[in-house]
Short mmCIF file of N, CA and C in Angstrom, two decimals:
data_model
loop_
_atom_site.label_atom_id
_atom_site.label_comp_id
_atom_site.label_asym_id
_atom_site.label_seq_id
_atom_site.Cartn_x
_atom_site.Cartn_y
_atom_site.Cartn_z
N MET A 1 63.59 -8.88 -26.58
CA MET A 1 62.60 -9.95 -26.66
C MET A 1 61.55 -9.74 -25.59
N ASP A 2 60.32 -9.89 -25.98
CA ASP A 2 59.22 -9.61 -24.99
C ASP A 2 59.04 -10.83 -24.07
N GLN A 3 58.25 -10.63 -23.05
CA GLN A 3 58.02 -11.66 -22.03
C GLN A 3 57.48 -12.97 -22.60
N LEU A 4 56.53 -12.86 -23.52
CA LEU A 4 55.98 -14.08 -24.11
C LEU A 4 57.04 -14.90 -24.82
N GLU A 5 57.85 -14.24 -25.63
CA GLU A 5 58.88 -14.96 -26.37
C GLU A 5 59.93 -15.58 -25.41
N GLN A 6 60.28 -14.88 -24.35
CA GLN A 6 61.21 -15.40 -23.36
C GLN A 6 60.61 -16.66 -22.70
N THR A 7 59.33 -16.59 -22.35
CA THR A 7 58.69 -17.75 -21.73
C THR A 7 58.62 -18.92 -22.66
N LEU A 8 58.27 -18.67 -23.92
CA LEU A 8 58.20 -19.72 -24.90
C LEU A 8 59.56 -20.37 -25.14
N HIS A 9 60.62 -19.56 -25.23
CA HIS A 9 61.96 -20.08 -25.41
C HIS A 9 62.40 -20.91 -24.23
N ALA A 10 62.05 -20.47 -23.03
CA ALA A 10 62.42 -21.22 -21.83
C ALA A 10 61.69 -22.56 -21.79
N ALA A 11 60.39 -22.53 -22.14
CA ALA A 11 59.59 -23.78 -22.17
C ALA A 11 60.17 -24.75 -23.19
N ARG A 12 60.49 -24.23 -24.35
CA ARG A 12 61.13 -25.04 -25.41
C ARG A 12 62.41 -25.70 -24.88
N ALA A 13 63.26 -24.93 -24.21
CA ALA A 13 64.48 -25.48 -23.69
C ALA A 13 64.24 -26.56 -22.66
N LEU A 14 63.25 -26.37 -21.80
CA LEU A 14 62.92 -27.39 -20.76
C LEU A 14 62.50 -28.70 -21.39
N VAL A 15 61.60 -28.61 -22.35
CA VAL A 15 61.07 -29.79 -23.00
C VAL A 15 62.21 -30.49 -23.79
N LEU A 16 63.02 -29.70 -24.49
CA LEU A 16 64.15 -30.33 -25.22
C LEU A 16 65.11 -30.99 -24.26
N ALA A 17 65.33 -30.43 -23.09
CA ALA A 17 66.23 -31.08 -22.11
C ALA A 17 65.65 -32.45 -21.69
N ASP A 18 64.35 -32.51 -21.51
CA ASP A 18 63.73 -33.80 -21.15
C ASP A 18 63.84 -34.83 -22.29
N LEU A 19 63.62 -34.32 -23.51
CA LEU A 19 63.74 -35.21 -24.65
C LEU A 19 65.18 -35.72 -24.84
N GLU A 20 66.15 -34.82 -24.62
CA GLU A 20 67.55 -35.24 -24.65
C GLU A 20 67.87 -36.29 -23.61
N ALA A 21 67.32 -36.07 -22.40
CA ALA A 21 67.55 -37.02 -21.32
C ALA A 21 67.02 -38.42 -21.70
N GLY A 22 65.94 -38.45 -22.42
CA GLY A 22 65.38 -39.73 -22.87
C GLY A 22 65.92 -40.19 -24.18
N LYS A 23 66.89 -39.44 -24.70
CA LYS A 23 67.55 -39.80 -25.98
C LYS A 23 66.56 -39.95 -27.13
N VAL A 24 65.58 -39.05 -27.16
CA VAL A 24 64.59 -39.08 -28.25
C VAL A 24 64.49 -37.75 -29.00
N ALA A 25 65.49 -36.92 -28.86
CA ALA A 25 65.44 -35.58 -29.45
C ALA A 25 65.98 -35.56 -30.87
N ASP A 26 65.46 -36.42 -31.74
CA ASP A 26 65.89 -36.39 -33.14
C ASP A 26 65.14 -35.28 -33.86
N ALA A 27 65.46 -35.05 -35.12
CA ALA A 27 64.92 -33.91 -35.89
C ALA A 27 63.42 -33.92 -35.94
N ASP A 28 62.79 -35.11 -36.17
CA ASP A 28 61.35 -35.18 -36.23
C ASP A 28 60.67 -34.78 -34.92
N VAL A 29 61.29 -35.18 -33.81
CA VAL A 29 60.71 -34.85 -32.51
C VAL A 29 60.92 -33.35 -32.21
N VAL A 30 62.04 -32.82 -32.57
CA VAL A 30 62.24 -31.36 -32.37
C VAL A 30 61.24 -30.58 -33.16
N SER A 31 60.86 -31.07 -34.31
CA SER A 31 59.80 -30.42 -35.11
C SER A 31 58.49 -30.41 -34.36
N LEU A 32 58.22 -31.49 -33.61
CA LEU A 32 56.98 -31.56 -32.78
C LEU A 32 57.04 -30.46 -31.70
N VAL A 33 58.21 -30.25 -31.13
CA VAL A 33 58.35 -29.20 -30.12
C VAL A 33 58.08 -27.81 -30.78
N GLU A 34 58.61 -27.63 -31.92
CA GLU A 34 58.40 -26.30 -32.62
C GLU A 34 56.92 -26.10 -32.91
N GLU A 35 56.23 -27.16 -33.33
CA GLU A 35 54.79 -27.04 -33.59
C GLU A 35 54.04 -26.70 -32.28
N ALA A 36 54.43 -27.32 -31.18
CA ALA A 36 53.77 -27.06 -29.89
C ALA A 36 54.02 -25.63 -29.47
N VAL A 37 55.22 -25.14 -29.64
CA VAL A 37 55.53 -23.76 -29.25
C VAL A 37 54.75 -22.78 -30.10
N SER A 38 54.66 -23.05 -31.38
CA SER A 38 53.86 -22.18 -32.25
C SER A 38 52.41 -22.14 -31.87
N HIS A 39 51.88 -23.33 -31.57
CA HIS A 39 50.47 -23.40 -31.13
C HIS A 39 50.22 -22.64 -29.83
N ARG A 40 51.12 -22.81 -28.91
CA ARG A 40 50.94 -22.16 -27.59
C ARG A 40 51.20 -20.63 -27.68
N ARG A 41 52.01 -20.17 -28.62
CA ARG A 41 52.18 -18.77 -28.84
C ARG A 41 50.81 -18.18 -29.19
N TRP A 42 50.12 -18.77 -30.15
CA TRP A 42 48.79 -18.29 -30.52
C TRP A 42 47.85 -18.40 -29.33
N TRP A 43 47.90 -19.47 -28.57
CA TRP A 43 47.01 -19.69 -27.44
C TRP A 43 47.19 -18.56 -26.39
N VAL A 44 48.43 -18.24 -26.08
CA VAL A 44 48.67 -17.20 -25.06
C VAL A 44 48.31 -15.85 -25.58
N GLU A 45 48.46 -15.65 -26.87
CA GLU A 45 47.99 -14.36 -27.44
C GLU A 45 46.49 -14.18 -27.25
N GLN A 46 45.75 -15.28 -27.26
CA GLN A 46 44.29 -15.24 -27.03
C GLN A 46 43.94 -15.14 -25.54
N TRP A 47 44.79 -15.74 -24.69
CA TRP A 47 44.57 -15.76 -23.26
C TRP A 47 45.87 -15.44 -22.53
N PRO A 48 46.25 -14.16 -22.42
CA PRO A 48 47.53 -13.78 -21.88
C PRO A 48 47.78 -14.27 -20.42
N GLU A 49 46.74 -14.45 -19.66
CA GLU A 49 46.92 -14.97 -18.28
C GLU A 49 47.47 -16.40 -18.30
N GLY A 50 47.37 -17.09 -19.41
CA GLY A 50 47.83 -18.45 -19.52
C GLY A 50 49.36 -18.60 -19.70
N VAL A 51 50.05 -17.47 -19.78
CA VAL A 51 51.51 -17.54 -20.01
C VAL A 51 52.22 -18.36 -18.91
N ALA A 52 51.73 -18.34 -17.71
CA ALA A 52 52.35 -19.05 -16.60
C ALA A 52 52.23 -20.56 -16.77
N PHE A 53 51.38 -21.06 -17.67
CA PHE A 53 51.14 -22.46 -17.82
C PHE A 53 51.82 -23.12 -19.02
N VAL A 54 52.55 -22.33 -19.79
CA VAL A 54 53.10 -22.86 -21.07
C VAL A 54 54.14 -23.98 -20.87
N ASN A 55 54.91 -23.99 -19.80
CA ASN A 55 55.88 -25.07 -19.63
C ASN A 55 55.19 -26.44 -19.65
N GLY A 56 54.17 -26.58 -18.82
CA GLY A 56 53.46 -27.85 -18.73
C GLY A 56 52.66 -28.14 -20.00
N LEU A 57 52.03 -27.10 -20.60
CA LEU A 57 51.25 -27.35 -21.76
C LEU A 57 52.06 -27.75 -22.95
N ILE A 58 53.24 -27.15 -23.14
CA ILE A 58 54.09 -27.58 -24.25
C ILE A 58 54.61 -28.98 -24.01
N ALA A 59 54.96 -29.30 -22.79
CA ALA A 59 55.38 -30.68 -22.46
C ALA A 59 54.26 -31.67 -22.80
N GLN A 60 53.04 -31.32 -22.37
CA GLN A 60 51.86 -32.20 -22.69
C GLN A 60 51.61 -32.31 -24.20
N ASP A 61 51.71 -31.20 -24.90
CA ASP A 61 51.52 -31.24 -26.34
C ASP A 61 52.51 -32.16 -27.02
N VAL A 62 53.78 -32.05 -26.64
CA VAL A 62 54.78 -32.92 -27.20
C VAL A 62 54.58 -34.39 -26.81
N GLN A 63 54.21 -34.60 -25.58
CA GLN A 63 53.91 -35.98 -25.12
C GLN A 63 52.77 -36.55 -25.92
N ASP A 64 51.71 -35.79 -26.17
CA ASP A 64 50.56 -36.29 -26.93
C ASP A 64 50.98 -36.56 -28.40
N ALA A 65 51.77 -35.68 -28.98
CA ALA A 65 52.23 -35.87 -30.37
C ALA A 65 53.11 -37.09 -30.47
N LEU A 66 53.96 -37.33 -29.49
CA LEU A 66 54.83 -38.51 -29.49
C LEU A 66 54.00 -39.78 -29.38
N LEU A 67 52.98 -39.76 -28.54
CA LEU A 67 52.12 -40.93 -28.39
C LEU A 67 51.47 -41.30 -29.70
N GLU A 68 50.98 -40.32 -30.44
CA GLU A 68 50.36 -40.58 -31.71
C GLU A 68 51.31 -41.15 -32.75
N ARG A 69 52.58 -40.70 -32.73
CA ARG A 69 53.53 -41.08 -33.78
C ARG A 69 54.50 -42.16 -33.38
N TYR A 70 54.90 -42.18 -32.10
CA TYR A 70 56.03 -43.08 -31.71
C TYR A 70 55.71 -44.00 -30.52
N GLY A 71 54.80 -43.58 -29.66
CA GLY A 71 54.53 -44.36 -28.47
C GLY A 71 54.65 -43.54 -27.18
N ARG A 72 54.51 -44.21 -26.06
CA ARG A 72 54.52 -43.50 -24.77
C ARG A 72 55.88 -42.90 -24.49
N TRP A 73 55.83 -41.71 -23.92
CA TRP A 73 57.01 -41.00 -23.48
C TRP A 73 56.64 -39.95 -22.46
N PRO A 74 57.46 -39.74 -21.47
CA PRO A 74 58.55 -40.55 -21.00
C PRO A 74 58.04 -41.74 -20.18
N LEU A 75 58.71 -42.85 -20.32
CA LEU A 75 58.28 -44.01 -19.54
C LEU A 75 58.64 -43.81 -18.08
N CYS A 76 57.79 -44.29 -17.22
CA CYS A 76 57.94 -44.14 -15.78
C CYS A 76 59.18 -44.90 -15.30
N PRO A 77 60.14 -44.18 -14.66
CA PRO A 77 61.32 -44.87 -14.10
C PRO A 77 61.06 -45.42 -12.71
N VAL A 78 59.91 -45.13 -12.13
CA VAL A 78 59.55 -45.57 -10.77
C VAL A 78 58.99 -46.99 -10.82
N CYS A 79 58.12 -47.25 -11.77
CA CYS A 79 57.44 -48.56 -11.88
C CYS A 79 58.11 -49.38 -12.95
N LEU A 80 59.13 -50.10 -12.55
CA LEU A 80 59.82 -50.98 -13.48
C LEU A 80 59.12 -52.33 -13.47
N GLY A 81 58.57 -52.67 -14.60
CA GLY A 81 57.81 -53.95 -14.61
C GLY A 81 57.26 -54.23 -15.98
N SER A 82 56.28 -55.11 -16.01
CA SER A 82 55.72 -55.57 -17.25
C SER A 82 54.63 -54.65 -17.83
N ASP A 83 54.25 -53.66 -17.07
CA ASP A 83 53.17 -52.74 -17.51
C ASP A 83 53.76 -51.32 -17.63
N PRO A 84 54.59 -51.10 -18.69
CA PRO A 84 55.20 -49.77 -18.80
C PRO A 84 54.13 -48.69 -19.07
N HIS A 85 54.28 -47.57 -18.44
CA HIS A 85 53.36 -46.45 -18.65
C HIS A 85 54.16 -45.15 -18.63
N ALA A 86 53.53 -44.14 -19.20
CA ALA A 86 54.17 -42.84 -19.28
C ALA A 86 53.90 -42.03 -18.03
N LEU A 87 54.80 -41.11 -17.76
CA LEU A 87 54.58 -40.17 -16.70
C LEU A 87 53.52 -39.14 -17.16
N ASP A 88 52.86 -38.53 -16.22
CA ASP A 88 51.89 -37.50 -16.49
C ASP A 88 52.44 -36.15 -16.02
N ILE A 89 51.88 -35.09 -16.56
CA ILE A 89 52.23 -33.73 -16.10
C ILE A 89 51.19 -33.33 -15.05
N GLU A 90 51.67 -32.86 -13.92
CA GLU A 90 50.80 -32.30 -12.89
C GLU A 90 51.41 -30.99 -12.37
N PRO A 91 50.64 -29.98 -12.17
CA PRO A 91 49.20 -29.93 -12.47
C PRO A 91 48.98 -29.86 -13.97
N ALA A 92 47.85 -30.30 -14.41
CA ALA A 92 47.52 -30.33 -15.86
C ALA A 92 47.47 -28.88 -16.40
N LEU A 93 46.95 -27.99 -15.62
CA LEU A 93 46.95 -26.58 -16.01
C LEU A 93 47.34 -25.77 -14.77
N GLY A 94 48.62 -25.56 -14.65
CA GLY A 94 49.08 -24.82 -13.50
C GLY A 94 50.56 -24.50 -13.63
N GLU A 95 51.04 -23.78 -12.64
CA GLU A 95 52.43 -23.40 -12.61
C GLU A 95 53.28 -24.50 -11.99
N ASP A 96 54.59 -24.46 -12.26
CA ASP A 96 55.55 -25.43 -11.70
C ASP A 96 55.16 -26.85 -12.01
N PRO A 97 55.06 -27.22 -13.33
CA PRO A 97 54.66 -28.59 -13.68
C PRO A 97 55.74 -29.59 -13.42
N HIS A 98 55.28 -30.76 -12.99
CA HIS A 98 56.19 -31.91 -12.71
C HIS A 98 55.75 -33.13 -13.49
N TRP A 99 56.72 -33.99 -13.78
CA TRP A 99 56.42 -35.31 -14.33
C TRP A 99 56.10 -36.19 -13.12
N VAL A 100 54.93 -36.85 -13.14
CA VAL A 100 54.44 -37.62 -12.01
C VAL A 100 54.01 -39.01 -12.45
N CYS A 101 54.33 -40.01 -11.65
CA CYS A 101 53.81 -41.36 -11.84
C CYS A 101 52.40 -41.37 -11.33
N SER A 102 51.45 -41.61 -12.19
CA SER A 102 50.05 -41.62 -11.75
C SER A 102 49.69 -42.86 -10.95
N LYS A 103 50.44 -43.92 -11.10
CA LYS A 103 50.14 -45.14 -10.35
C LYS A 103 50.55 -45.06 -8.87
N THR A 104 51.70 -44.41 -8.65
CA THR A 104 52.19 -44.29 -7.25
C THR A 104 52.09 -42.87 -6.72
N THR A 105 51.60 -41.96 -7.53
CA THR A 105 51.55 -40.52 -7.20
C THR A 105 52.92 -39.95 -6.77
N THR A 106 53.97 -40.51 -7.36
CA THR A 106 55.30 -40.05 -7.08
C THR A 106 55.68 -38.94 -8.03
N SER A 107 56.11 -37.80 -7.50
CA SER A 107 56.61 -36.71 -8.30
C SER A 107 58.06 -37.07 -8.70
N VAL A 108 58.29 -37.27 -9.95
CA VAL A 108 59.58 -37.76 -10.43
C VAL A 108 60.55 -36.59 -10.66
N ALA A 109 60.13 -35.55 -11.39
CA ALA A 109 60.99 -34.42 -11.71
C ALA A 109 60.19 -33.27 -12.21
N ARG A 110 60.76 -32.10 -12.06
CA ARG A 110 60.14 -30.93 -12.73
C ARG A 110 60.33 -31.06 -14.23
N VAL A 111 59.46 -30.42 -14.97
CA VAL A 111 59.64 -30.38 -16.42
C VAL A 111 61.01 -29.74 -16.67
N GLY A 112 61.83 -30.42 -17.47
CA GLY A 112 63.17 -29.94 -17.75
C GLY A 112 64.26 -30.64 -16.95
N ALA A 113 63.86 -31.46 -16.00
CA ALA A 113 64.84 -32.08 -15.09
C ALA A 113 64.80 -33.60 -15.10
N LEU A 114 64.35 -34.22 -16.19
CA LEU A 114 64.28 -35.67 -16.27
C LEU A 114 65.68 -36.31 -16.36
N ASN A 115 66.68 -35.53 -16.65
CA ASN A 115 68.03 -36.08 -16.81
C ASN A 115 68.52 -36.81 -15.56
N LYS A 116 67.95 -36.55 -14.43
CA LYS A 116 68.33 -37.23 -13.19
C LYS A 116 67.72 -38.64 -13.12
N TRP A 117 66.74 -38.91 -13.97
CA TRP A 117 65.98 -40.17 -13.89
C TRP A 117 66.11 -41.05 -15.12
N LEU A 118 66.31 -40.42 -16.25
CA LEU A 118 66.32 -41.24 -17.50
C LEU A 118 67.74 -41.51 -18.00
#
């Protein structure tokens, strides 16, 4: 397996782990992950230097697709209150992406490690 495929499979596993942690990894949602991986495969083929960013980008793609179809995900476990909001990925385009509460600027977990919070 080449480097790109290894990276894509690893990113897929990280995002699926976060979805499992939030108990939202049903078949429809896993299909969203597969669509994101397919899209990012094409994207990295066009811009090979972007391979280091696929973990965060696939997580963002799935988060965006979930928002359109189901609602906000993952909900922030830091701000428990009447104004639920989703965590953001930071850096938006960078290595070592984390789920972050944008209201408190708290880094909650690395992508793939939400199981400690959800």
